[in-house]
Structures are given as C-alpha cells and as structure tokens.
Amino acid sequence: MEEMEAQVRLTSSSQGIQSLETAFSILNCFKEAKAPMSVSELSKRMGMPKNKLHKYLVSFTRVGALIQNKKDSTYALGATLIELGLVALQQFDVVKIAKPYIREFGKQLNHSVALAIWSDDGPMIAEYERSDKPIQVEIQAGYRLPLLMTALGKCFAAFLPPAQVQPLLQQEIRKYGLDNHMVDEELKKIRGARVSFRNTPFAGIPGSMSVASPIFDYTGNMVAALCLIGFAGEIDFSQSSAEVIRLIEKADQITNLLT
C-alpha cells in the first residue's frame, strides 16, 4: 500500500505530457464556444498557428472527438466525447447515490465496506467506509485492485463484457500462473450466485478476506461492485450467511436506485 501511495505521489508531481494538455485546451475551447468553429476562428481563440492546430484536428476527427462539416469547413464536438461523458456521468451517479447507503451498511454490520468502479487500469476503489474495530483495514479512494486476486476484481471479470476485461484477465492469468479453465469455472459460479469471494490473504491487498456483489445501471450493464472486507473470523463468508445475503440485497437496492 505504501509503495502504491508513493507511486501516486511520484506521478502527481512528475512532468506531464504537454501535447495532451494542449489537446484538452482545444476541446475546452469548443466547449466554451458552444458552436462549431472554423480553423481560423479556433486559431484566434487559442492563439495557436493554423498549421499546428491542423494536426490536432486531424487526430480528433479520426477518433471521433470532433466532426467536420465539409460544406463550411467547421468543426464541432463529436460522438466519442458524448459516449465518454455518459460513462463518466454513470460512474459519478453510482458513487454519489451509493455513498449514504455504504455508510449506513457499514455501521449496521460494523465491517469495512468498499465501492469499486471500473477504470482503464481495472477495478478502482471509489468509496470506502471503515469499521469501528480496533484493527482496521485501510484503503484509500483511487486504490487499484487486481482483477483475479480480489473479490471486487472477480466481480468485474464475471459481469463486464469479455472484450473489456480480456486483456487484463489474460495478463493476470500469465502473471499469477492461473489455470484458464478454473478461472472460467469460478467466473461462471459468480454470475450464477451474484457474489464473489476472496478467502485467502494476498500480498499487498488489505484484509485477508472479502466478498463482493455487482451493481447494475438502467441498461443492465455492471457499473460498480459493493464489498465487505475483513480478516479471518470476523465475517461469515459462507454463501448462505446473513452477512453475504445482506450484501447482495444492498447491492440490489443500489441497482434499483439506478434503474
């Protein structure tokens, strides 16, 4: 955990990518204009030469971030940005909506509770409610989790579209020497039960045991996972236990709020 925090501090204080920051400045210029713009108008607003702007516009158009009107040679924000915005909005909504329920759930059970969402690098802790117990599981928002070595990660591996998780899934299978067939069988069980478990300690992962259940949005897509985290002997991790059943019910309750 300390190593990951150090990496975060290093990343935040290191030099960024100037061209990427410039690219976002161009997109912000379109946002503020609230209307299509020609290269000449954009050049004036940005204070940037047209030939330099042209390279950005070509790339933006290729990836769908901008669209070009061939008739008057103006550019406008494209569908790709709308799609990204909708995904970001969904993730923001689930975190905002789930937060009070996570706090209430954690206090009811006096267990540490986490909410994770999907990021480009895999599952990421978005909210965390610690218990009042003397020995604490400490996790910070932004902490990224392995896909196949955590209950939260297994939830995403089971319920997200295969194309979305396959690269990371295969990478971890190779890294940890896992068996493809056994992984597939476990993910099938998780889909059937709507709950995933980690019942053994794993280096660098807080807590020795955890159980997670998926949360879905109005489209039926998984957008988050709710998790109980603790140590051996603290939580009954059997699938029929009252705590596991309440976890699934709480995840379903948040799902209902999103649908």
Coordinates of C-alpha atoms in Angstrom, one line a residue:
M1 CA 0.0 0.0 0.0
E2 CA 2.8 2.4 0.9
E3 CA 4.5 1.6 -2.4
M4 CA 1.4 2.4 -4.3
E5 CA 0.9 5.7 -2.5
A6 CA 4.5 6.6 -3.3
Q7 CA 3.8 5.9 -6.9
V8 CA 0.8 8.1 -6.8
R9 CA 2.8 11.0 -5.3
L10 CA 5.5 10.5 -7.9
T11 CA 3.0 10.6 -10.7
S12 CA 1.3 13.7 -9.5
S13 CA 4.5 15.6 -9.1
S14 CA 6.2 14.5 -12.3
Q15 CA 6.1 16.3 -15.6
G16 CA 3.0 15.8 -17.7
I17 CA 2.5 15.5 -21.4
Q18 CA 2.3 19.0 -22.9
S19 CA 0.7 17.9 -26.1
L20 CA -2.1 16.1 -24.2
E21 CA -2.8 19.3 -22.1
T22 CA -2.9 21.3 -25.3
A23 CA -5.3 18.8 -26.8
F24 CA -7.7 19.3 -23.9
S25 CA -7.4 23.0 -24.1
I26 CA -8.6 22.8 -27.7
L27 CA -11.6 20.7 -26.7
N28 CA -12.4 23.2 -23.9
C29 CA -12.3 25.9 -26.4
F30 CA -15.1 24.2 -28.4
K31 CA -17.0 23.7 -25.1
E32 CA -16.8 27.4 -24.3
A33 CA -17.7 28.4 -27.8
K34 CA -20.9 26.3 -27.7
A35 CA -20.9 26.3 -31.5
P36 CA -19.0 24.9 -34.5
M37 CA -15.8 26.8 -35.3
S38 CA -13.5 27.1 -38.3
V39 CA -9.8 26.7 -38.1
S40 CA -9.3 30.4 -38.4
E41 CA -11.7 31.2 -35.5
L42 CA -10.1 28.4 -33.4
S43 CA -6.6 29.8 -34.2
K44 CA -7.6 33.2 -32.9
R45 CA -9.2 31.9 -29.7
M46 CA -6.3 29.6 -29.0
G47 CA -3.5 31.9 -30.1
M48 CA -2.1 29.0 -32.0
P49 CA -0.9 28.8 -35.6
K50 CA -3.3 27.1 -38.1
N51 CA -0.7 24.5 -39.2
K52 CA -0.2 23.3 -35.6
L53 CA -3.9 23.2 -34.9
H54 CA -4.5 21.2 -38.1
K55 CA -2.5 18.2 -36.7
Y56 CA -4.7 18.1 -33.6
L57 CA -7.9 18.5 -35.6
V58 CA -7.0 15.6 -37.9
S59 CA -6.4 13.3 -34.9
F60 CA -9.5 14.4 -33.1
T61 CA -11.6 13.7 -36.2
R62 CA -10.0 10.3 -36.7
V63 CA -11.0 9.2 -33.1
G64 CA -14.5 10.9 -33.3
A65 CA -13.8 13.6 -30.7
L66 CA -14.5 16.2 -33.3
I67 CA -16.6 16.1 -36.5
Q68 CA -16.0 18.3 -39.6
N69 CA -18.7 19.9 -41.7
K70 CA -17.4 19.6 -45.2
K71 CA -19.7 22.3 -46.5
D72 CA -18.3 25.2 -44.4
S73 CA -15.1 23.5 -43.1
T74 CA -16.2 24.0 -39.4
Y75 CA -15.6 21.6 -36.6
A76 CA -17.8 20.6 -33.7
L77 CA -17.6 18.2 -30.7
G78 CA -18.2 14.6 -31.8
A79 CA -20.0 11.5 -30.6
T80 CA -17.0 9.9 -28.9
L81 CA -16.9 12.7 -26.3
I82 CA -20.7 12.2 -25.7
E83 CA -20.1 8.5 -25.1
L84 CA -17.2 9.2 -22.7
G85 CA -19.3 11.8 -20.9
L86 CA -22.2 9.4 -20.4
V87 CA -19.9 6.7 -19.0
A88 CA -18.3 9.3 -16.6
L89 CA -21.8 10.5 -15.6
Q90 CA -22.9 7.0 -14.9
Q91 CA -19.9 6.3 -12.7
F92 CA -20.3 9.7 -10.9
D93 CA -24.0 8.9 -10.3
V94 CA -23.5 5.5 -8.8
V95 CA -20.8 6.8 -6.4
K96 CA -23.0 9.7 -5.4
I97 CA -26.1 7.6 -5.0
A98 CA -24.4 4.7 -3.2
K99 CA -22.4 6.8 -0.7
P100 CA -25.0 7.2 2.1
Y101 CA -26.0 3.5 1.7
I102 CA -22.4 2.4 2.0
R103 CA -22.1 4.4 5.2
E104 CA -25.3 3.0 6.7
F105 CA -24.5 -0.6 5.7
G106 CA -21.0 -0.4 7.2
K107 CA -22.4 0.9 10.5
Q108 CA -25.1 -1.7 10.6
L109 CA -22.6 -4.6 10.3
N110 CA -19.6 -2.8 11.8
H111 CA -17.5 -4.1 8.9
S112 CA -15.3 -2.2 6.4
V113 CA -17.3 -1.6 3.2
A114 CA -15.9 -0.5 -0.2
L115 CA -17.4 0.5 -3.5
A116 CA -15.3 0.0 -6.7
I117 CA -15.8 1.2 -10.2
W118 CA -14.0 0.3 -13.5
S119 CA -11.1 2.3 -14.7
D120 CA -8.8 2.0 -17.7
D121 CA -6.4 0.1 -15.4
G122 CA -9.0 -2.2 -13.9
P123 CA -11.1 -2.0 -10.7
M124 CA -10.6 1.1 -8.6
I125 CA -11.9 1.9 -5.1
A126 CA -14.3 4.9 -5.4
E127 CA -15.7 5.0 -1.8
Y128 CA -14.5 3.3 1.4
E129 CA -16.2 3.2 4.8
R130 CA -14.0 1.8 7.6
S131 CA -15.4 -0.1 10.6
D132 CA -15.0 1.0 14.3
K133 CA -13.0 -2.1 15.1
P134 CA -9.6 -1.8 16.9
I135 CA -7.8 -3.4 14.0
Q136 CA -8.6 -1.6 10.7
V137 CA -8.4 -2.3 7.1
E138 CA -7.0 0.9 5.5
I139 CA -7.8 1.6 1.8
Q140 CA -7.8 4.9 0.1
A141 CA -10.1 6.0 -2.8
G142 CA -8.2 5.6 -6.0
Y143 CA -6.6 2.3 -5.0
R144 CA -6.5 -0.1 -7.9
L145 CA -7.1 -3.8 -7.4
P146 CA -6.0 -6.9 -9.2
L147 CA -8.7 -8.5 -11.4
L148 CA -8.5 -12.1 -10.3
M149 CA -7.0 -11.8 -6.8
T150 CA -9.7 -9.8 -5.2
A151 CA -13.5 -10.3 -4.7
L152 CA -14.1 -6.9 -6.3
G153 CA -12.0 -7.7 -9.3
K154 CA -13.6 -11.1 -9.8
C155 CA -17.0 -9.4 -9.9
F156 CA -15.9 -7.1 -12.8
A157 CA -14.3 -10.1 -14.5
A158 CA -17.5 -12.0 -14.3
F159 CA -20.0 -9.4 -15.3
L160 CA -18.3 -6.9 -17.6
P161 CA -18.3 -7.6 -21.4
P162 CA -15.5 -10.1 -22.2
A163 CA -13.8 -7.7 -24.7
Q164 CA -13.5 -5.1 -21.9
V165 CA -11.7 -7.4 -19.4
Q166 CA -9.9 -10.0 -21.5
P167 CA -6.6 -8.2 -21.9
L168 CA -6.2 -7.6 -18.2
L169 CA -7.6 -11.1 -17.4
Q170 CA -5.1 -12.9 -19.6
Q171 CA -2.3 -10.7 -18.3
E172 CA -3.1 -11.8 -14.7
I173 CA -3.5 -15.5 -15.7
R174 CA 0.0 -15.4 -17.0
K175 CA 1.4 -13.3 -14.2
Y176 CA 0.0 -15.5 -11.4
G177 CA 0.2 -18.8 -13.2
L178 CA -3.5 -19.5 -13.1
D179 CA -5.5 -22.1 -15.0
N180 CA -7.8 -20.7 -17.7
H181 CA -10.4 -23.5 -17.2
M182 CA -10.5 -23.0 -13.4
V183 CA -10.8 -19.2 -13.9
D184 CA -13.7 -19.7 -16.3
E185 CA -15.5 -22.0 -13.9
E186 CA -15.2 -19.6 -11.0
L187 CA -16.5 -16.7 -13.1
K188 CA -19.5 -18.8 -14.1
K189 CA -20.3 -19.5 -10.4
I190 CA -20.0 -15.8 -9.6
R191 CA -22.5 -15.0 -12.4
G192 CA -24.9 -17.5 -11.0
A193 CA -24.6 -16.5 -7.4
R194 CA -24.1 -12.8 -8.0
V195 CA -21.4 -12.8 -5.3
S196 CA -17.6 -13.3 -5.4
F197 CA -15.1 -14.2 -2.6
R198 CA -11.5 -13.9 -1.7
N199 CA -10.8 -16.1 1.3
T200 CA -7.0 -16.1 1.4
P201 CA -4.5 -13.3 2.0
F202 CA -2.8 -11.9 -1.0
A203 CA 0.4 -9.8 -0.9
G204 CA -0.3 -6.0 -1.0
I205 CA -4.1 -6.4 -0.7
P206 CA -5.6 -5.0 2.6
G207 CA -7.6 -7.5 4.6
S208 CA -7.4 -11.3 4.4
M209 CA -10.9 -11.9 3.2
S210 CA -13.5 -10.1 1.2
V211 CA -16.9 -10.7 -0.5
A212 CA -18.4 -8.6 -3.3
S213 CA -21.6 -8.2 -5.3
P214 CA -22.3 -6.4 -8.6
I215 CA -24.3 -3.2 -9.1
F216 CA -26.0 -2.6 -12.5
D217 CA -27.4 0.5 -14.2
Y218 CA -30.7 1.0 -16.2
T219 CA -29.1 -0.6 -19.2
G220 CA -28.3 -3.8 -17.4
N221 CA -24.6 -3.1 -17.5
M222 CA -22.4 -3.5 -14.4
V223 CA -21.2 -0.1 -13.2
A224 CA -19.8 -0.9 -9.7
A225 CA -19.3 -3.5 -7.1
L226 CA -20.0 -3.4 -3.3
C227 CA -17.7 -5.3 -1.0
L228 CA -17.2 -6.3 2.7
I229 CA -13.6 -6.5 3.7
G230 CA -12.2 -8.0 6.9
F231 CA -10.0 -10.6 8.5
A232 CA -10.5 -14.3 9.0
G233 CA -13.0 -15.0 11.8
E234 CA -14.6 -11.5 11.5
I235 CA -17.2 -12.3 8.8
D236 CA -19.1 -15.4 7.9
F237 CA -18.1 -15.8 4.2
S238 CA -20.3 -18.7 3.5
Q239 CA -22.6 -18.1 0.6
S240 CA -25.8 -18.6 2.7
S241 CA -24.6 -16.4 5.7
A242 CA -26.7 -13.5 6.8
E243 CA -23.9 -11.0 6.0
V244 CA -23.4 -12.3 2.5
I245 CA -27.2 -12.2 1.8
R246 CA -27.4 -8.7 3.2
L247 CA -24.5 -7.6 0.9
I248 CA -26.3 -8.9 -2.1
E249 CA -29.6 -7.2 -1.0
K250 CA -27.7 -3.9 -0.5
A251 CA -26.1 -4.1 -4.0
D252 CA -29.6 -4.9 -5.4
Q253 CA -31.0 -1.9 -3.5
I254 CA -28.5 0.4 -5.1
T255 CA -29.1 -1.2 -8.5
N256 CA -32.8 -0.4 -8.1
L257 CA -32.0 3.3 -7.5
L258 CA -30.1 3.4 -10.8
T259 CA -32.8 1.7 -12.9

